[in-house]
Amino acid sequence: MRALLISKWTKVAIFVICLIPFAGLLWRFITGNLGINPVETLQHGTGDWTLRFLVFTLCITPLRKLLKLPDLIRFRRMLGLFAFFYVCLHFLTYLGPDQSFDLAGMWKDVAKRPYITVGFTAFVLLIPLAITSTTGWIRRLGGKRWQMLHRSIYCAAVLGVIHYYWLVKSDVREPVFYGALVAILLLWRLGSWFSRRKSQPSVRVTAPSVSIDG
Ligand code: HEM
């Protein structure tokens, strides 16, 4: 299993798989097969895939621990960047066809419609994460600060779910499903954070005694 996870070809294969939703939408666009409301189809397709990739990214750490497969970490950055890629497309389908690239109009809409405000906030939160996703930035910020910053992916996912919940008119099953997934992942994370904190006092007590003795 480890050989498979660390193979360069697995990474290439996952990269190609992550592009399939984009290729599908592009193909439907080129062949004029986007249905009666092409803009809506693009908006919904890219929005759905943004949320899915956020969930995939958040699944990596629990899966690494539960399945004892630390090498899964190799795919986290790529999945996160794909979430960002799809949200950029999603945003462009809004800014272009919806707002005709009128930034002033866009700001008014962001301020006026709560579900747009929330979606936009989630998008803004993801920008620094995409920028600082490189190893150079991890080094520059330091592991702890980098980790703290990257925890905002949870906020982005929660806001993404609220955005989805607010925009659907009647059938809320899908946003509720994503909401449940994000809640489970968040609770798992909080659980492991609390259990780590519980085991910390012993580290704090032993640390000074080491330095005094030393
Ligand atoms: C992390 C950020 C975001 C996520 C996860 C997200 C997710 C989604 C999802 C899941 C949908 C519905 C898809 C469906 O019905 O199948 C959607 C629709 C939509 N989103 Fe987003 N979105 C995000 C950011 C944004 C931003 C930044 C904007 C614009 C400023 C935006 C504007 C829209 C619009 C206009 C729709 C269609 C609404 C409608 O059909 O009435 N979203 N989004």
XYZ file of N, CA and C and ligand atoms in Angstrom:
685
model
N 0.840 -1.221 0.000
C 0.000 0.000 0.000
C 0.867 1.261 0.000
N 1.937 1.210 0.840
C 2.808 2.385 0.956
C 3.441 2.715 -0.395
N 3.893 1.654 -1.109
C 4.534 1.847 -2.410
C 3.578 2.561 -3.363
N 2.300 2.182 -3.267
C 1.290 2.802 -4.138
C 1.115 4.281 -3.785
N 1.071 4.551 -2.463
C 0.819 5.924 -2.027
C 1.987 6.854 -2.341
N 3.216 6.316 -2.298
C 4.352 7.226 -2.523
C 4.771 7.272 -3.997
N 4.097 6.476 -4.819
C 4.455 6.479 -6.237
C 4.068 7.816 -6.881
N 4.940 8.305 -7.728
C 4.686 9.566 -8.429
C 3.466 9.393 -9.349
N 3.268 8.155 -9.857
C 2.174 7.910 -10.802
C 0.806 7.979 -10.117
N 0.776 7.621 -8.817
C -0.495 7.731 -8.085
C -0.904 9.204 -8.017
N 0.088 10.046 -7.787
C -0.189 11.481 -7.700
C -0.697 11.999 -9.055
N -0.033 11.525 -10.110
C -0.448 11.941 -11.458
C -1.884 11.468 -11.720
N -2.162 10.207 -11.339
C -3.500 9.643 -11.578
C -4.556 10.447 -10.820
N -4.250 10.804 -9.559
C -5.234 11.559 -8.767
C -5.437 12.960 -9.353
N -4.340 13.526 -9.835
C -4.427 14.847 -10.474
C -5.396 14.785 -11.668
N -5.227 13.747 -12.484
C -6.076 13.597 -13.676
C -7.535 13.367 -13.256
N -7.730 12.540 -12.221
C -9.101 12.261 -11.750
C -9.772 13.561 -11.267
N -8.979 14.396 -10.578
C -9.529 15.657 -10.053
C -9.943 16.608 -11.188
N -9.347 16.406 -12.359
C -9.684 17.275 -13.490
C -10.933 16.809 -14.241
N -11.394 15.583 -13.953
C -12.528 15.025 -14.707
C -13.793 15.906 -14.623
N -14.176 16.391 -13.409
C -15.376 17.252 -13.371
C -15.222 18.493 -14.253
N -14.012 19.065 -14.252
C -13.755 20.255 -15.079
C -13.876 19.886 -16.560
N -13.239 18.747 -16.931
C -13.279 18.312 -18.329
C -14.732 18.057 -18.755
N -15.517 17.469 -17.853
C -16.920 17.182 -18.158
C -17.703 18.463 -18.439
N -17.494 19.462 -17.562
C -18.216 20.725 -17.748
C -17.749 21.433 -19.017
N -16.415 21.375 -19.280
C -15.854 22.016 -20.473
C -16.415 21.359 -21.737
N -16.487 20.046 -21.709
C -16.996 19.293 -22.857
C -18.461 19.650 -23.128
N -19.244 19.735 -22.052
C -20.665 20.081 -22.207
C -20.812 21.517 -22.706
N -19.880 22.380 -22.296
C -19.895 23.781 -22.738
C -19.579 23.857 -24.241
N -18.520 23.150 -24.648
C -18.086 23.185 -26.052
C -19.163 22.592 -26.968
N -19.786 21.522 -26.504
C -20.778 20.847 -27.359
C -22.184 21.438 -27.178
N -22.283 22.501 -26.400
C -23.581 23.165 -26.200
C -24.576 22.275 -25.486
N -24.059 21.510 -24.516
C -24.886 20.503 -23.858
C -25.106 20.811 -22.369
N -25.260 22.106 -22.073
C -25.361 22.480 -20.654
C -26.812 22.656 -20.184
N -27.756 22.237 -21.035
C -29.169 22.318 -20.631
C -29.784 23.680 -20.907
N -31.006 23.884 -20.391
C -31.723 25.121 -20.732
C -31.128 26.351 -20.046
N -30.445 26.144 -18.924
C -29.813 27.280 -18.249
C -28.315 26.988 -18.032
N -27.500 27.248 -19.092
C -26.071 26.883 -19.019
C -25.327 27.523 -17.845
N -25.659 28.797 -17.552
C -24.952 29.484 -16.457
C -25.240 28.784 -15.136
N -26.509 28.444 -14.936
C -26.885 27.765 -13.692
C -26.184 26.405 -13.586
N -26.129 25.692 -14.727
C -25.463 24.379 -14.708
C -23.994 24.536 -14.312
N -23.335 25.559 -14.873
C -21.913 25.776 -14.545
C -21.755 26.187 -13.085
N -22.654 27.090 -12.646
C -22.565 27.554 -11.251
C -22.764 26.398 -10.279
N -23.754 25.575 -10.568
C -24.049 24.468 -9.650
C -22.950 23.415 -9.700
N -22.481 23.111 -10.917
C -21.419 22.097 -11.052
C -20.159 22.513 -10.316
N -19.715 23.747 -10.534
C -18.473 24.196 -9.897
C -18.657 24.362 -8.380
N -19.853 24.817 -7.963
C -20.132 24.970 -6.520
C -20.103 23.621 -5.822
N -20.772 22.619 -6.445
C -20.793 21.272 -5.856
C -19.373 20.723 -5.705
N -18.568 20.895 -6.764
C -17.213 20.324 -6.711
C -16.306 21.071 -5.734
N -16.568 22.371 -5.534
C -15.788 23.105 -4.524
C -16.021 22.464 -3.154
N -17.308 22.260 -2.845
C -17.648 21.709 -1.531
C -17.106 20.287 -1.383
N -17.222 19.487 -2.449
C -16.714 18.108 -2.368
C -15.214 18.100 -2.125
N -14.466 18.950 -2.838
C -13.014 18.957 -2.653
C -12.624 19.479 -1.272
N -13.424 20.393 -0.722
C -13.130 20.836 0.650
C -13.287 19.654 1.605
N -14.365 18.879 1.393
C -14.600 17.712 2.262
C -13.478 16.679 2.054
N -13.095 16.417 0.804
C -12.008 15.448 0.553
C -10.735 15.886 1.303
N -10.440 17.190 1.229
C -9.223 17.707 1.873
C -9.295 17.478 3.389
N -10.484 17.761 3.957
C -10.636 17.609 5.408
C -10.612 16.142 5.843
N -10.901 15.239 4.913
C -10.914 13.799 5.257
C -9.494 13.230 5.402
N -8.510 13.895 4.816
C -7.174 13.302 4.751
C -6.598 13.013 6.145
N -6.640 14.010 7.035
C -6.025 13.786 8.359
C -6.710 12.655 9.133
N -8.054 12.662 9.247
C -8.679 11.508 9.947
C -8.351 10.175 9.283
N -8.358 10.137 7.961
C -8.062 8.866 7.278
C -6.626 8.408 7.531
N -5.709 9.365 7.548
C -4.298 9.026 7.831
C -4.184 8.328 9.170
N -4.909 8.939 10.175
C -4.792 8.404 11.537
C -5.548 7.093 11.675
N -6.807 7.066 11.176
C -7.638 5.881 11.373
C -7.102 4.676 10.601
N -6.619 4.924 9.382
C -6.136 3.805 8.564
C -4.633 3.553 8.754
N -4.018 4.410 9.590
C -2.554 4.339 9.813
C -1.798 4.393 8.484
N -2.177 5.401 7.693
C -1.526 5.590 6.391
C -0.989 7.027 6.309
N 0.133 7.308 6.991
C 0.618 8.691 7.027
C 0.925 9.274 5.643
N 1.205 8.399 4.670
C 1.576 8.908 3.342
C 0.413 9.557 2.584
N -0.801 9.380 3.126
C -1.944 10.046 2.483
C -1.751 11.562 2.455
N -0.899 12.070 3.352
C -0.642 13.514 3.427
C -0.180 14.072 2.079
N 0.438 13.220 1.270
C 0.960 13.649 -0.039
C -0.127 14.224 -0.947
N -1.389 13.889 -0.655
C -2.457 14.321 -1.559
C -3.246 15.513 -1.020
N -2.983 15.885 0.240
C -3.812 16.921 0.861
C -3.692 18.275 0.149
N -2.451 18.672 -0.134
C -2.259 19.974 -0.768
C -2.950 20.015 -2.137
N -2.791 18.920 -2.889
C -3.392 18.884 -4.221
C -4.923 18.998 -4.132
N -5.514 18.274 -3.192
C -6.979 18.314 -3.059
C -7.445 19.713 -2.646
N -6.693 20.326 -1.733
C -7.037 21.679 -1.291
C -6.935 22.668 -2.446
N -5.894 22.498 -3.261
C -5.727 23.418 -4.388
C -6.808 23.188 -5.445
N -7.276 21.951 -5.545
C -8.388 21.709 -6.470
C -9.671 22.366 -5.954
N -9.863 22.361 -4.636
C -11.025 23.071 -4.071
C -10.931 24.541 -4.480
N -9.730 25.087 -4.401
C -9.537 26.490 -4.753
C -9.760 26.711 -6.260
N -9.270 25.776 -7.050
C -9.451 25.868 -8.506
C -10.950 25.912 -8.850
N -11.727 25.002 -8.233
C -13.163 24.961 -8.544
C -13.897 26.186 -7.999
N -13.433 26.714 -6.852
C -14.136 27.911 -6.342
C -13.810 29.123 -7.222
N -12.611 29.150 -7.819
C -12.278 30.252 -8.729
C -13.191 30.191 -9.959
N -13.387 28.977 -10.488
C -14.283 28.824 -11.645
C -15.708 29.226 -11.258
N -16.099 28.794 -10.050
C -17.436 29.085 -9.526
C -17.639 30.601 -9.416
N -16.632 31.268 -8.884
C -16.682 32.713 -8.717
C -16.740 33.395 -10.093
N -15.961 32.872 -11.050
C -15.950 33.466 -12.392
C -17.299 33.311 -13.093
N -17.984 32.189 -12.851
C -19.294 32.009 -13.486
C -20.313 32.985 -12.874
N -20.001 33.456 -11.679
C -20.864 34.464 -11.041
C -20.475 35.866 -11.529
N -19.164 36.143 -11.496
C -18.682 37.483 -11.845
C -18.938 37.797 -13.322
N -18.752 36.804 -14.184
C -18.930 37.015 -15.623
C -20.407 37.068 -16.012
N -21.027 35.894 -16.191
C -22.408 35.876 -16.690
C -23.420 36.565 -15.763
N -23.237 36.472 -14.449
C -24.209 37.047 -13.512
C -24.028 38.558 -13.361
N -22.771 38.991 -13.216
C -22.500 40.395 -12.878
C -21.836 41.174 -14.015
N -21.626 40.544 -15.155
C -20.978 41.164 -16.332
C -19.657 41.850 -15.955
N -18.916 41.252 -15.063
C -17.604 41.753 -14.598
C -17.696 43.171 -14.024
N -18.877 43.535 -13.512
C -19.057 44.851 -12.900
C -18.758 44.717 -11.395
N -17.548 45.176 -11.020
C -17.110 44.962 -9.634
C -17.972 45.741 -8.634
N -18.383 46.964 -9.042
C -19.222 47.766 -8.131
C -20.545 47.043 -7.884
N -21.117 46.527 -8.960
C -22.384 45.773 -8.839
C -22.189 44.534 -7.986
N -21.038 43.892 -8.165
C -20.753 42.675 -7.394
C -20.716 42.979 -5.892
N -20.033 44.082 -5.521
C -19.943 44.443 -4.098
C -21.324 44.681 -3.506
N -22.185 45.361 -4.323
C -23.557 45.633 -3.838
C -24.271 44.314 -3.572
N -24.089 43.368 -4.515
C -24.756 42.074 -4.391
C -24.205 41.293 -3.190
N -22.882 41.385 -2.997
C -22.257 40.690 -1.857
C -22.834 41.223 -0.551
N -23.060 42.561 -0.519
C -23.584 43.167 0.710
C -25.075 42.872 0.884
N -25.775 42.715 -0.251
C -27.243 42.603 -0.177
C -27.740 41.181 0.103
N -27.152 40.203 -0.593
C -27.698 38.838 -0.477
C -26.850 38.006 0.485
N -27.406 37.623 1.631
C -26.609 36.931 2.655
C -25.898 35.675 2.140
N -26.549 34.907 1.256
C -25.865 33.682 0.827
C -24.650 33.992 -0.045
N -24.694 35.141 -0.744
C -23.522 35.560 -1.534
C -22.437 36.066 -0.576
N -22.849 36.833 0.467
C -21.884 37.334 1.460
C -21.104 36.163 2.054
N -21.840 35.123 2.430
C -21.219 33.970 3.095
C -20.299 33.212 2.114
N -20.781 32.999 0.877
C -19.958 32.311 -0.132
C -18.699 33.097 -0.425
N -18.860 34.416 -0.527
C -17.711 35.264 -0.827
C -16.685 35.223 0.317
N -17.183 35.219 1.556
C -16.279 35.152 2.716
C -15.487 33.834 2.677
N -16.183 32.752 2.337
C -15.499 31.453 2.254
C -14.406 31.510 1.184
N -14.720 32.139 0.073
C -13.748 32.264 -1.025
C -12.519 33.065 -0.563
N -12.789 34.200 0.109
C -11.690 35.053 0.582
C -10.798 34.286 1.572
N -11.445 33.466 2.429
C -10.665 32.683 3.411
C -9.732 31.695 2.723
N -10.151 31.208 1.555
C -9.334 30.186 0.879
C -8.129 30.785 0.151
N -8.186 32.096 -0.151
C -7.089 32.710 -0.930
C -5.736 32.583 -0.209
N -5.618 33.042 1.073
C -4.311 32.898 1.735
C -3.866 31.444 1.869
N -4.832 30.535 1.970
C -4.463 29.116 2.105
C -3.826 28.618 0.806
N -4.399 29.043 -0.316
C -3.832 28.625 -1.608
C -2.449 29.245 -1.783
N -2.324 30.528 -1.421
C -1.036 31.213 -1.604
C 0.049 30.558 -0.741
N -0.301 30.226 0.495
C 0.723 29.723 1.428
C 0.804 28.183 1.440
N 0.325 27.559 0.367
C 0.308 26.086 0.382
C 1.679 25.474 0.044
N 2.640 26.306 -0.323
C 3.943 25.751 -0.737
C 4.858 25.468 0.468
N 5.845 24.622 0.229
C 6.793 24.293 1.312
C 7.563 25.545 1.748
N 7.839 26.438 0.795
C 8.537 27.690 1.112
C 7.759 28.492 2.145
N 6.428 28.558 1.982
C 5.596 29.314 2.912
C 5.506 28.631 4.273
N 5.535 27.291 4.272
C 5.499 26.580 5.570
C 6.748 26.978 6.349
N 7.881 27.022 5.633
C 9.143 27.377 6.280
C 9.101 28.831 6.765
N 8.622 29.721 5.889
C 8.589 31.139 6.214
C 7.682 31.439 7.425
N 6.520 30.796 7.470
C 5.575 31.071 8.568
C 5.899 30.283 9.831
N 6.579 29.161 9.644
C 6.821 28.264 10.784
C 5.631 27.315 10.901
N 5.912 26.066 11.248
C 4.880 25.034 11.263
C 3.628 25.400 12.039
N 3.807 25.979 13.256
C 2.670 26.256 14.142
C 1.742 27.311 13.534
N 2.369 28.422 13.080
C 1.565 29.518 12.520
C 0.879 29.081 11.227
N 1.603 28.276 10.440
C 1.057 27.783 9.179
C -0.175 26.916 9.454
N -0.024 26.041 10.468
C -1.139 25.152 10.827
C -2.350 25.948 11.291
N -2.070 26.990 12.119
C -3.176 27.812 12.633
C -3.913 28.480 11.485
N -3.143 29.039 10.555
C -3.749 29.691 9.397
C -4.593 28.694 8.599
N -4.027 27.501 8.413
C -4.700 26.524 7.555
C -5.914 25.864 8.213
N -6.088 26.139 9.514
C -7.304 25.635 10.158
C -8.531 26.373 9.637
N -8.301 27.548 9.022
C -9.469 28.301 8.534
C -10.164 27.576 7.394
N -9.598 26.475 6.908
C -10.302 25.674 5.901
C -11.611 25.138 6.495
N -11.622 24.902 7.830
C -12.864 24.451 8.471
C -13.923 25.539 8.388
N -13.498 26.799 8.627
C -14.456 27.917 8.546
C -14.986 28.009 7.123
N -14.069 27.884 6.144
C -14.494 27.978 4.741
C -15.519 26.894 4.428
N -15.279 25.675 4.932
C -16.207 24.569 4.656
C -17.566 24.828 5.320
N -17.537 25.316 6.579
C -18.799 25.599 7.283
C -19.566 26.700 6.537
N -18.836 27.749 6.127
C -19.501 28.846 5.409
C -20.034 28.355 4.058
N -19.273 27.456 3.421
C -19.717 26.878 2.147
C -21.037 26.137 2.315
N -21.169 25.407 3.421
C -22.408 24.664 3.692
C -23.566 25.643 3.955
N -23.287 26.692 4.745
C -24.345 27.687 5.038
C -24.795 28.360 3.739
N -23.821 28.714 2.899
C -24.087 29.317 1.588
C -25.032 28.418 0.776
N -24.726 27.147 0.758
C -25.529 26.178 0.001
C -26.933 26.064 0.619
N -26.975 25.967 1.944
C -28.259 25.809 2.648
C -29.178 27.009 2.374
N -28.586 28.200 2.376
C -29.381 29.410 2.187
C -29.893 29.579 0.769
N -29.131 29.034 -0.203
C -29.539 29.303 -1.580
C -30.566 28.307 -2.104
N -30.646 27.103 -1.476
C -31.635 26.152 -1.991
C -33.029 26.583 -1.543
N -33.971 26.365 -2.445
C -35.315 26.880 -2.152
C -36.139 25.912 -1.302
N -36.108 24.632 -1.635
C -36.980 23.726 -0.874
C -36.242 22.489 -0.351
N -35.637 21.722 -1.259
C -35.036 20.454 -0.843
C -33.647 20.690 -0.227
N -33.587 20.626 1.106
C -32.323 20.945 1.790
C -31.491 19.680 2.089
N -31.895 18.532 1.503
C -31.205 17.284 1.857
C -29.704 17.335 1.556
N -29.341 17.863 0.361
C -27.907 17.874 0.007
C -27.072 18.766 0.917
N -27.501 20.053 1.122
C -26.702 20.858 2.050
C -26.636 20.265 3.449
N -27.727 19.636 3.889
C -27.714 19.030 5.229
C -26.730 17.857 5.249
N -26.685 17.095 4.165
C -25.740 15.980 4.072
C -24.288 16.491 4.188
N -23.971 17.544 3.410
C -22.611 18.102 3.493
C -22.344 18.688 4.878
N -23.386 19.313 5.440
C -23.253 19.888 6.780
C -22.901 18.815 7.794
N -23.558 17.640 7.666
C -23.284 16.543 8.601
C -21.839 16.062 8.430
N -21.391 15.952 7.184
C -20.012 15.497 6.945
C -19.005 16.464 7.578
N -19.223 17.767 7.322
C -18.289 18.771 7.862
C -18.335 18.753 9.390
N -19.543 18.579 9.963
C -19.676 18.558 11.428
C -18.907 17.364 12.010
N -19.033 16.191 11.375
C -18.326 15.000 11.876
C -16.812 15.245 11.832
N -16.347 15.809 10.695
C -14.901 16.042 10.555
C -14.393 17.058 11.572
N -15.217 18.085 11.806
C -14.848 19.117 12.778
C -14.823 18.536 14.194
N -15.833 17.725 14.520
C -15.893 17.119 15.858
C -14.710 16.177 16.069
N -14.377 15.437 15.038
C -13.230 14.521 15.142
C -11.966 15.320 15.451
N -11.842 16.448 14.750
C -10.651 17.287 14.921
C -10.602 17.873 16.335
N -11.776 18.353 16.799
C -11.831 18.927 18.150
C -11.510 17.849 19.182
N -12.034 16.632 18.941
C -11.775 15.511 19.854
C -10.285 15.230 19.942
N -9.609 15.182 18.815
C -8.175 14.852 18.869
C -7.387 16.025 19.468
N -7.912 17.258 19.269
C -7.245 18.425 19.857
C -7.347 18.384 21.386
N -8.564 18.057 21.888
C -8.759 17.991 23.344
C -7.928 16.869 23.954
N -7.877 15.716 23.270
C -7.121 14.614 23.872
C -5.623 14.938 23.879
N -5.175 15.716 22.865
C -3.754 16.121 22.866
C -3.487 17.107 24.009
N -4.459 18.020 24.226
C -4.293 19.008 25.308
C -4.263 18.343 26.674
N -5.114 17.271 26.804
C -5.168 16.558 28.071
C -3.819 15.943 28.405
N -3.127 15.477 27.358
C -1.843 14.819 27.613
C -0.703 15.833 27.718
N -1.009 17.130 27.483
C 0.044 18.142 27.499
C 0.607 18.505 28.873
N -0.242 18.605 29.952
C 0.300 19.040 31.237
C 1.521 18.254 31.675
N 1.526 16.930 31.398
C 2.671 16.136 31.819
C 3.928 16.609 31.104
N 3.776 17.079 29.847
C 4.927 17.582 29.095
C 5.423 18.857 29.749
N 4.394 19.747 30.141
C 4.771 21.025 30.756
C 5.497 20.816 32.086
N 5.048 19.813 32.870
C 5.653 19.590 34.180
C 7.064 19.052 34.009
N 7.228 18.160 33.059
C 8.550 17.535 32.935
C 9.565 18.483 32.289
N 9.076 19.386 31.419
C 10.032 20.201 30.672
C 10.951 21.046 31.567
N 10.380 21.865 32.563
C 11.276 22.679 33.379
C 12.245 21.838 34.206
N 11.741 20.678 34.730
C 12.619 19.879 35.573
C 13.837 19.407 34.776
N 13.602 19.203 33.472
C 14.738 18.773 32.648
C 15.756 19.901 32.572
N 15.216 21.172 32.325
C 16.152 22.277 32.150
C 16.853 22.622 33.471
N 16.118 22.500 34.627
C 16.758 22.817 35.917
C 17.866 21.798 36.195
N 17.466 20.523 35.988
C 18.478 19.489 36.231
C 19.673 19.642 35.307
N 19.323 20.048 34.117
C 20.386 20.115 33.106
C 21.300 21.256 33.452
C -15.997 27.966 -0.589
C -16.815 28.744 -1.269
C -18.077 28.279 -1.954
C -18.705 27.073 -1.942
C -18.284 25.805 -1.190
C -19.871 27.185 -2.785
C -20.759 26.151 -3.024
C -21.912 26.277 -3.783
C -22.864 25.213 -3.993
C -22.718 23.811 -3.427
C -23.850 25.711 -4.773
C -25.123 25.003 -5.197
C -24.898 23.924 -6.195
C -26.145 23.163 -6.483
O -27.252 23.670 -6.300
O -26.008 22.007 -6.923
C -23.529 27.085 -5.066
C -24.311 27.928 -5.842
C -24.026 29.237 -6.075
N -22.961 29.947 -5.578
Fe -21.465 29.212 -4.441
N -19.945 28.465 -3.274
C -18.870 29.161 -2.797
C -18.547 30.464 -3.076
C -19.303 31.291 -3.852
C -18.938 32.646 -4.210
C -17.625 33.323 -3.831
C -19.955 33.142 -4.971
C -20.080 34.504 -5.565
C -19.605 35.586 -5.041
C -20.959 32.120 -5.106
C -22.137 32.229 -5.804
C -23.030 31.232 -6.056
C -24.220 31.368 -6.888
C -24.674 32.638 -7.602
C -24.839 30.110 -6.910
C -26.123 29.717 -7.649
C -27.326 30.187 -6.901
C -28.643 29.806 -7.519
O -28.703 28.930 -8.373
O -29.643 30.402 -7.134
N -20.518 30.999 -4.418
N -22.350 27.406 -4.439
